[in-house]
Coordinates of C-alpha atoms in Angstrom, one line a residue:
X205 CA 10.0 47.3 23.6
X206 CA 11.9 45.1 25.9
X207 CA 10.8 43.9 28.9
X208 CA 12.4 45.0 32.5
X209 CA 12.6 43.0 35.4
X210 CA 13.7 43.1 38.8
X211 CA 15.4 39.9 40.5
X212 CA 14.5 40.5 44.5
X213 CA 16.5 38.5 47.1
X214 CA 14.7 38.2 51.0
X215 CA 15.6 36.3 53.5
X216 CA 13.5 33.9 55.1
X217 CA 12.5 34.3 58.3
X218 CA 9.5 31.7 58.8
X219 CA 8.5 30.0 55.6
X220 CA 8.9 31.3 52.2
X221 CA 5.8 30.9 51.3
X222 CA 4.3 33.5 54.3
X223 CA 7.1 35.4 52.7
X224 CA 5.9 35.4 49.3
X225 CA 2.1 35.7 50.0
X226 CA 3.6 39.0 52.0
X227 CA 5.5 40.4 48.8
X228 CA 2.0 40.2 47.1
X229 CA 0.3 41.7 49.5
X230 CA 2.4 44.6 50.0
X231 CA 3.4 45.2 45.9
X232 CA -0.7 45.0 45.1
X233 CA -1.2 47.8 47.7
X234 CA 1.3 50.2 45.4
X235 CA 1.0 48.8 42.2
X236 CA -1.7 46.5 41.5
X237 CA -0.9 45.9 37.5
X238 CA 2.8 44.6 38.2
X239 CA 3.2 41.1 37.8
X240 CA 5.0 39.3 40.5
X241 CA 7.0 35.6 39.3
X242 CA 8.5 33.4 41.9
X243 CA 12.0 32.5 40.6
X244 CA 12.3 29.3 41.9
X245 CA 16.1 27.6 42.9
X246 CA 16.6 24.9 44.6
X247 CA 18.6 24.5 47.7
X248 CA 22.3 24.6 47.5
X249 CA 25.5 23.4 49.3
X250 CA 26.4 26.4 50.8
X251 CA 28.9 24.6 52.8
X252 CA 30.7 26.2 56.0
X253 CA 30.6 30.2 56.6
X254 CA 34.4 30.9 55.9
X255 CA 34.1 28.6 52.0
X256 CA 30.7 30.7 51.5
X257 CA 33.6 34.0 52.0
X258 CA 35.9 32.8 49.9
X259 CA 33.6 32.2 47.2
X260 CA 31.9 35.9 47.4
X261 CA 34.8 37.3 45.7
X262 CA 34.8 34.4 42.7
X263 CA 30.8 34.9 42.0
X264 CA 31.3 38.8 41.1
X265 CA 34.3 38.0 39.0
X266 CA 32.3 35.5 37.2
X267 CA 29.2 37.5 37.3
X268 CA 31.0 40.1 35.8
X269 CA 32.5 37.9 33.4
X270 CA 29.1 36.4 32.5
X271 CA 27.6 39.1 31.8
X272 CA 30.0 40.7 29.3
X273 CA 30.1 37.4 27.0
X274 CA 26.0 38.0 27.3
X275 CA 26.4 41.6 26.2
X276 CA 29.4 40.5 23.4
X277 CA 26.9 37.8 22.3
X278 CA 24.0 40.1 22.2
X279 CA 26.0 43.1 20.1
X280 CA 26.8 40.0 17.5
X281 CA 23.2 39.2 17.2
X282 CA 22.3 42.7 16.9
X283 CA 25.2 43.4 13.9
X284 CA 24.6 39.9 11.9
X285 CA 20.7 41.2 11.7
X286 CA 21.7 45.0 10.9
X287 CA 24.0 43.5 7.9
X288 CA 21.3 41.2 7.0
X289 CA 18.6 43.1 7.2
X290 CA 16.5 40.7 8.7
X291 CA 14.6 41.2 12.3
X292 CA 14.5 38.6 14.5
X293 CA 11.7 38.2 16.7
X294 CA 13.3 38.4 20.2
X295 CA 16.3 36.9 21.6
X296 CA 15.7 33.4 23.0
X297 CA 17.0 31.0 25.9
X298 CA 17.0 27.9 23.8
X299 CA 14.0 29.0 21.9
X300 CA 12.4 30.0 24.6
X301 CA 11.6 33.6 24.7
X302 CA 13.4 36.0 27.6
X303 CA 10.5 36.6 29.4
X304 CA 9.2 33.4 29.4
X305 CA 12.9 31.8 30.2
X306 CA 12.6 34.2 33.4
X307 CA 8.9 34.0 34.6
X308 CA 9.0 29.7 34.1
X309 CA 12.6 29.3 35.3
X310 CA 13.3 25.8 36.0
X311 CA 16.8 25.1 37.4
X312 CA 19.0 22.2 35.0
X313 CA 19.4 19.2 37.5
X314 CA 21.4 17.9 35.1
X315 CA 23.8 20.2 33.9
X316 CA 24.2 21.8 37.9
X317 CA 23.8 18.5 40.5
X318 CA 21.9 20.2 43.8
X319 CA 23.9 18.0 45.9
X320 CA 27.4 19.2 43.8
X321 CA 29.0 22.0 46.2
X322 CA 28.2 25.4 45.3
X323 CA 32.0 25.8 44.1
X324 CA 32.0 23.4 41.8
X325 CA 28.1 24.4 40.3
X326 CA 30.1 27.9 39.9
X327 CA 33.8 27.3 38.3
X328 CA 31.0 24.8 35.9
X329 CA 29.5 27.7 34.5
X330 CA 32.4 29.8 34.2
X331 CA 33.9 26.9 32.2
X332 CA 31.0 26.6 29.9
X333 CA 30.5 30.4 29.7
X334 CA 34.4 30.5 28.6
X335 CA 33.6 28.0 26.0
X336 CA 30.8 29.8 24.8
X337 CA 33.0 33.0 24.6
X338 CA 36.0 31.3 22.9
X339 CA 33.1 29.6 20.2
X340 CA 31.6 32.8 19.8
X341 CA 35.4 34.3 18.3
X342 CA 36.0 31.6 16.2
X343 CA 32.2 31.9 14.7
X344 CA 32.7 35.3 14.4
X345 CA 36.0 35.3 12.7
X346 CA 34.5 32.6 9.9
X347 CA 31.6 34.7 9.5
X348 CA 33.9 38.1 9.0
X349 CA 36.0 35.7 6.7
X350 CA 32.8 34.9 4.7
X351 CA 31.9 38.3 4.7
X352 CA 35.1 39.8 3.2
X353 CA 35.1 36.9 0.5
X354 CA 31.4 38.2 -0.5
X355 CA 32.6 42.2 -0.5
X356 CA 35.4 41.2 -2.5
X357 CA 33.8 38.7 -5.3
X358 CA 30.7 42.1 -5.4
X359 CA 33.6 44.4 -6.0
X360 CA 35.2 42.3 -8.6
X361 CA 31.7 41.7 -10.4
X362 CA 30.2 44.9 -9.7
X363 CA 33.1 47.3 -10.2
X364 CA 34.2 49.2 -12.9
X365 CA 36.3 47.6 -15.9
X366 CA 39.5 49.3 -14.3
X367 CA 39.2 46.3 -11.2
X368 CA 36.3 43.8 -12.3
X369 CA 37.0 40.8 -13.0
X370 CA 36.7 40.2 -16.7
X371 CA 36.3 36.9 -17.0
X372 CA 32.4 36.8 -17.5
X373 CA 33.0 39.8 -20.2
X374 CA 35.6 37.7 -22.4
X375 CA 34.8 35.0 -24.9
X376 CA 37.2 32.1 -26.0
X377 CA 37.1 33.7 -29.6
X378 CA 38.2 37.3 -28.5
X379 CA 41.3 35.7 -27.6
X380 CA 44.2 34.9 -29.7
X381 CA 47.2 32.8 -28.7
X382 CA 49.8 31.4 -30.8
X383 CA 53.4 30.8 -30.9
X384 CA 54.0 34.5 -32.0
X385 CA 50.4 36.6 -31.2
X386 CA 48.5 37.8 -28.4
X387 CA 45.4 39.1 -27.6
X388 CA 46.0 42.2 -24.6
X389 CA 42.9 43.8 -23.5
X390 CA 42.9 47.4 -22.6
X391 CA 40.8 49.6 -20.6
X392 CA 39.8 53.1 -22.2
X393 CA 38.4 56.2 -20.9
X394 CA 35.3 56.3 -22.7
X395 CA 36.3 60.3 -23.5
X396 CA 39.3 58.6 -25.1
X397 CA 38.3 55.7 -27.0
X398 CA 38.5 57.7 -30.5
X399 CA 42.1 58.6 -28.9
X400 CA 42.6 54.8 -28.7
X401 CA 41.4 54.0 -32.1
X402 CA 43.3 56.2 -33.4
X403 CA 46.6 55.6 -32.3
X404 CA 46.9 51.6 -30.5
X405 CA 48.2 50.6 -34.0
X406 CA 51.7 52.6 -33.6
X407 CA 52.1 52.3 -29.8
X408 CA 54.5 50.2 -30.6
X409 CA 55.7 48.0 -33.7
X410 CA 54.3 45.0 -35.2
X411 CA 50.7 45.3 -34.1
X412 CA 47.9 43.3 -36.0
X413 CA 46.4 46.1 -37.9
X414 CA 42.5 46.5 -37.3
X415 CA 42.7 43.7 -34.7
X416 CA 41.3 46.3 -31.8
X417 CA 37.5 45.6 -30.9
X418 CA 35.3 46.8 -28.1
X419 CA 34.0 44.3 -25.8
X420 CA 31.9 45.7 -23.2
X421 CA 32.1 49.4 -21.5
X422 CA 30.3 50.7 -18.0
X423 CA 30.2 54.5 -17.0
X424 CA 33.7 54.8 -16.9
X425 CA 35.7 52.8 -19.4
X426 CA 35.2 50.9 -22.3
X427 CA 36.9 47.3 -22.6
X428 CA 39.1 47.1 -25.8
X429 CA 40.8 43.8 -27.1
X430 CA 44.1 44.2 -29.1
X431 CA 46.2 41.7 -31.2
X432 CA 50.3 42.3 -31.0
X433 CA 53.5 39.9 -31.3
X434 CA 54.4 38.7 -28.1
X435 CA 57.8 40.2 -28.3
X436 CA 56.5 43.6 -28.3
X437 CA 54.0 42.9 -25.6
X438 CA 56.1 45.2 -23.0
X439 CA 56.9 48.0 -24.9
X440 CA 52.7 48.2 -25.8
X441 CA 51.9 47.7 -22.3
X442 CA 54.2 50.9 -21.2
X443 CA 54.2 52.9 -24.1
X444 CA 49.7 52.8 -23.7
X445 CA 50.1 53.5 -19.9
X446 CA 51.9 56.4 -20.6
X447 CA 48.4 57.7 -22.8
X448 CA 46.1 56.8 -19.9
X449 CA 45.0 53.6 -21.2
X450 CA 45.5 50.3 -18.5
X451 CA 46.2 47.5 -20.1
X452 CA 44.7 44.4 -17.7
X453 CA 46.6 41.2 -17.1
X454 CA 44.4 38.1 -17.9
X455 CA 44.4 35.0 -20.0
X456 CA 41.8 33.2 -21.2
X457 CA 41.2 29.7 -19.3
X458 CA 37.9 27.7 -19.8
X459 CA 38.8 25.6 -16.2
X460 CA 39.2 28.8 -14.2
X461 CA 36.9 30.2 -15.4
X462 CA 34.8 27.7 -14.1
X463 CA 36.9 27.2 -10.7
X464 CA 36.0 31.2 -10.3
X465 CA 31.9 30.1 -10.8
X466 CA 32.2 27.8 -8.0
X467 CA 34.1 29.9 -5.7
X468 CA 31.1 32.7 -6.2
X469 CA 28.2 30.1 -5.6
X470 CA 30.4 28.6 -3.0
X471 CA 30.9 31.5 -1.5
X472 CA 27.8 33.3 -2.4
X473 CA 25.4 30.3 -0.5
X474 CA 23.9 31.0 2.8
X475 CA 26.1 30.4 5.3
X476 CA 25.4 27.8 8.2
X477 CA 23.7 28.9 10.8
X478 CA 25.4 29.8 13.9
X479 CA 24.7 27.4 16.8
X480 CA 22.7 28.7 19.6
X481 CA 25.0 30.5 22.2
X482 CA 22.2 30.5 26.0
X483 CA 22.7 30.6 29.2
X484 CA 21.0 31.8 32.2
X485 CA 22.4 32.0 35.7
X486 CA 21.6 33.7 38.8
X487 CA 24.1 33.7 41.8
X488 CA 23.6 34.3 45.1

């Protein structure tokens, strides 16, 4: 369960450490088990009273802003492990866990100069925040690409003859190509394969006699190869649509074959991790 914390601003009317030793004092009285952390910040260059205005309405636009490219990059996290299936630990502040980034905060000199006007410290994260955001879609939109690439090679190895890809299910010496012959492969019902058998030889003329084998068949359909003259090819392929068999468009290549085995692994390897999106910013 996560953790919930409460960021308290006082002003300082002596020191702020007779301040602080007050806020102990007072929370132990009410609730002696909750932890109190001192979120240290350094002073800033407020600069003049009417600038410190003006900026008011530019930190709750970009607090706002902020904290929905948080939310977006949380939800992202949340969906890559859902799809996954794999639990990360926490959510981290450059490896750091949450609560720990919160209760040890130590403000970046170096990313956000002290003596920089406040201004400046704030259009700086707004820039980098953008950044993030605009990294984030184009992460995102690989990862989705990936993805759809993946669904698509599963549903070509995975589905049934009638849209798999048959490639890994054909051999070189089911084929037959010539000047004159070729080898069409048709998917069959598997209620209808004696239906096939029976009748493929006088879909049409000139048809290798006895040339029909079965190749492979799943729950639905079996895979049939059949031997014709290539000038009959169209009349077979309409004449056995029209009894319910599909014939499948494919030839035979070795070199694709193997181009389509590379895509998968390519395809199929785990993708590169996404860099770390973190920021953590309090405004005053």
């Amino acid at each position: 369960m996560a953790s919930r914390h409460w960021v308290v601003s006082l002003p300082v009317e002596n020191s702020a450490s007779s301040l602080w030793n007050r806020l102990q004092e007072q929370i132990s009285k009410h609730s002696f088990d909750t932890p109190l952390y001192r979120f240290n910040t350094p002073n800033l260059r407020v600069g003049t009273l009417d600038s410190l205005l003006a900026l008011s309405d530019d930190l709750v636009k970009s607090n706002n802003f902020i904290e929905g490219v948080s939310h977006k990059i949380r939800r992202q996290i949340e969906e890559f492990e859902r799809v996954s299936g794999v639990e990360s630990n926490a959510l981290t502040v450059d490896g750091v866990p949450v609560d720990s980034y919160l209760t040890r905060f130590v403000w970046d000199e170096a990313k956000y100069p002290t003596m920089s006007p406040l201004k400046e410290i704030v259009d700086s994260i707004h820039s980098q925040v953008a950044k993030i955001e605009d990294d984030l879609k184009v992460r995102v939109a690989e990862y989705n690409n990936v993805r759809s690439q993946l669904n698509a090679n599963n549903r070509k190895q995975s589905g049934s003859l009638a849209v798999r890809d048959l490639s890994d299910l054909v051999k070189a010496e089911d084929i037959v190509v010539s000047e004159h012959l070729i080898t069409l492969l048709a998917i069959v019902p598997k209620y209808s394969q004696n239906e096939w058998l029976a009748n493929y030889e006088t879909l049409t003329n000139y048809v290798v006699p006895r040339s029909s084998k079965k190749l492979h068949e799943d729950n639905e359909y079996a895979l049939y190869k059949v031997t014709l003259f290539k000038r009959v090819a169209d009349n077979f392929r309409t004449n056995a649509r029209e009894k319910g068999f599909q014939i499948r468009e494919f030839e035979y290549s070795p070199e694709a074959q193997e181009n389509r085995k590379a895509r998968v692994r390519k395809t199929g390897a785990r993708p590169r991790k996404f860099e770390k999106f973190s920021f953590a910013v309090v405004l005053y």
